[in-house]
PDB file of C-alpha atoms in Angstrom:
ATOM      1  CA  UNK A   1       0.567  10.594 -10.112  1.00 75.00           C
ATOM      2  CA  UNK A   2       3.943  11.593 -10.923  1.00 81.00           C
ATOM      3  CA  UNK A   3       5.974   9.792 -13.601  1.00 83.00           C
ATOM      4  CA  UNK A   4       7.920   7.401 -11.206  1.00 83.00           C
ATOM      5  CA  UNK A   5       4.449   6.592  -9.834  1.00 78.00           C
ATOM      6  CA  UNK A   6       4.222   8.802  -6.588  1.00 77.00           C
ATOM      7  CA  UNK A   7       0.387   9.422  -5.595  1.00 78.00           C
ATOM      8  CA  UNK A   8      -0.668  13.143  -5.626  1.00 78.00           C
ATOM      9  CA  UNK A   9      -3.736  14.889  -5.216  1.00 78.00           C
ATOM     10  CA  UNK A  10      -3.969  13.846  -0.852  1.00 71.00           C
ATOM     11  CA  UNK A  11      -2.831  10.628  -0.538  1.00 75.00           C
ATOM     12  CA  UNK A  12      -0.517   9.600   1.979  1.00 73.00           C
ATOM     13  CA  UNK A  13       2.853   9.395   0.680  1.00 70.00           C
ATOM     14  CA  UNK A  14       5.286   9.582   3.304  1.00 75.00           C
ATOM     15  CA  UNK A  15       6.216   5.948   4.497  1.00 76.00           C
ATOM     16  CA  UNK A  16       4.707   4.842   7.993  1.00 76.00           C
ATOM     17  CA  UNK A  17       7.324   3.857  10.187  1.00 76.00           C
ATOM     18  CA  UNK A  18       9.223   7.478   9.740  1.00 77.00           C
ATOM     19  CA  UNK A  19      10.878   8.429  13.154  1.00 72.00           C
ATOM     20  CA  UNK A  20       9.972  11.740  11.987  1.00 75.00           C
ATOM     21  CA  UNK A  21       6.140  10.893  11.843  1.00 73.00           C
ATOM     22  CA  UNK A  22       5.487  11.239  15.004  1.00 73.00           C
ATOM     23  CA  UNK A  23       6.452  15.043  15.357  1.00 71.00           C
ATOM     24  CA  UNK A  24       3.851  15.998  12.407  1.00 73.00           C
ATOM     25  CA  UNK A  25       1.365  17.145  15.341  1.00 78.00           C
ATOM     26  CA  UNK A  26      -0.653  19.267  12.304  1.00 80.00           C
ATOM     27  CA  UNK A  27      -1.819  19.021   8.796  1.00 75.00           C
ATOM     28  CA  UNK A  28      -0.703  21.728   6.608  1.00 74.00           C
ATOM     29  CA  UNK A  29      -4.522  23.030   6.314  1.00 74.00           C
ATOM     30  CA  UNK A  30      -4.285  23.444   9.849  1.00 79.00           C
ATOM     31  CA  UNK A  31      -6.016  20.300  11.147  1.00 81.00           C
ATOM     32  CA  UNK A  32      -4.823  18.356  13.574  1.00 82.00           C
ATOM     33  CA  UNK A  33      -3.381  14.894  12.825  1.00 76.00           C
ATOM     34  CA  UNK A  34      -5.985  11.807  14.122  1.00 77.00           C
ATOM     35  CA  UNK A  35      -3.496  10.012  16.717  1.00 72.00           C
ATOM     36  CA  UNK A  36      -4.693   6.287  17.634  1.00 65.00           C
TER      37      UNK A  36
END
């Protein structure tokens, strides 16, 4: 957890309703992302 309390260590920090979200197709170890 950084100072102003952002998680770390691969939890999900990006916010969910980014337009952007939805053209993260792959994780960055190379696994796909679980689409509902």
């Amino acid at each position: 957890q950084s100072p102003w309390g952002q998680l770390s260590k691969g939890f999900p920090t990006r916010k969910k309703s980014n337009p952007t979200n939805s053209q993260i197709l792959v994780r960055r170890n190379g696994r796909p992302m679980k689409r509902k």
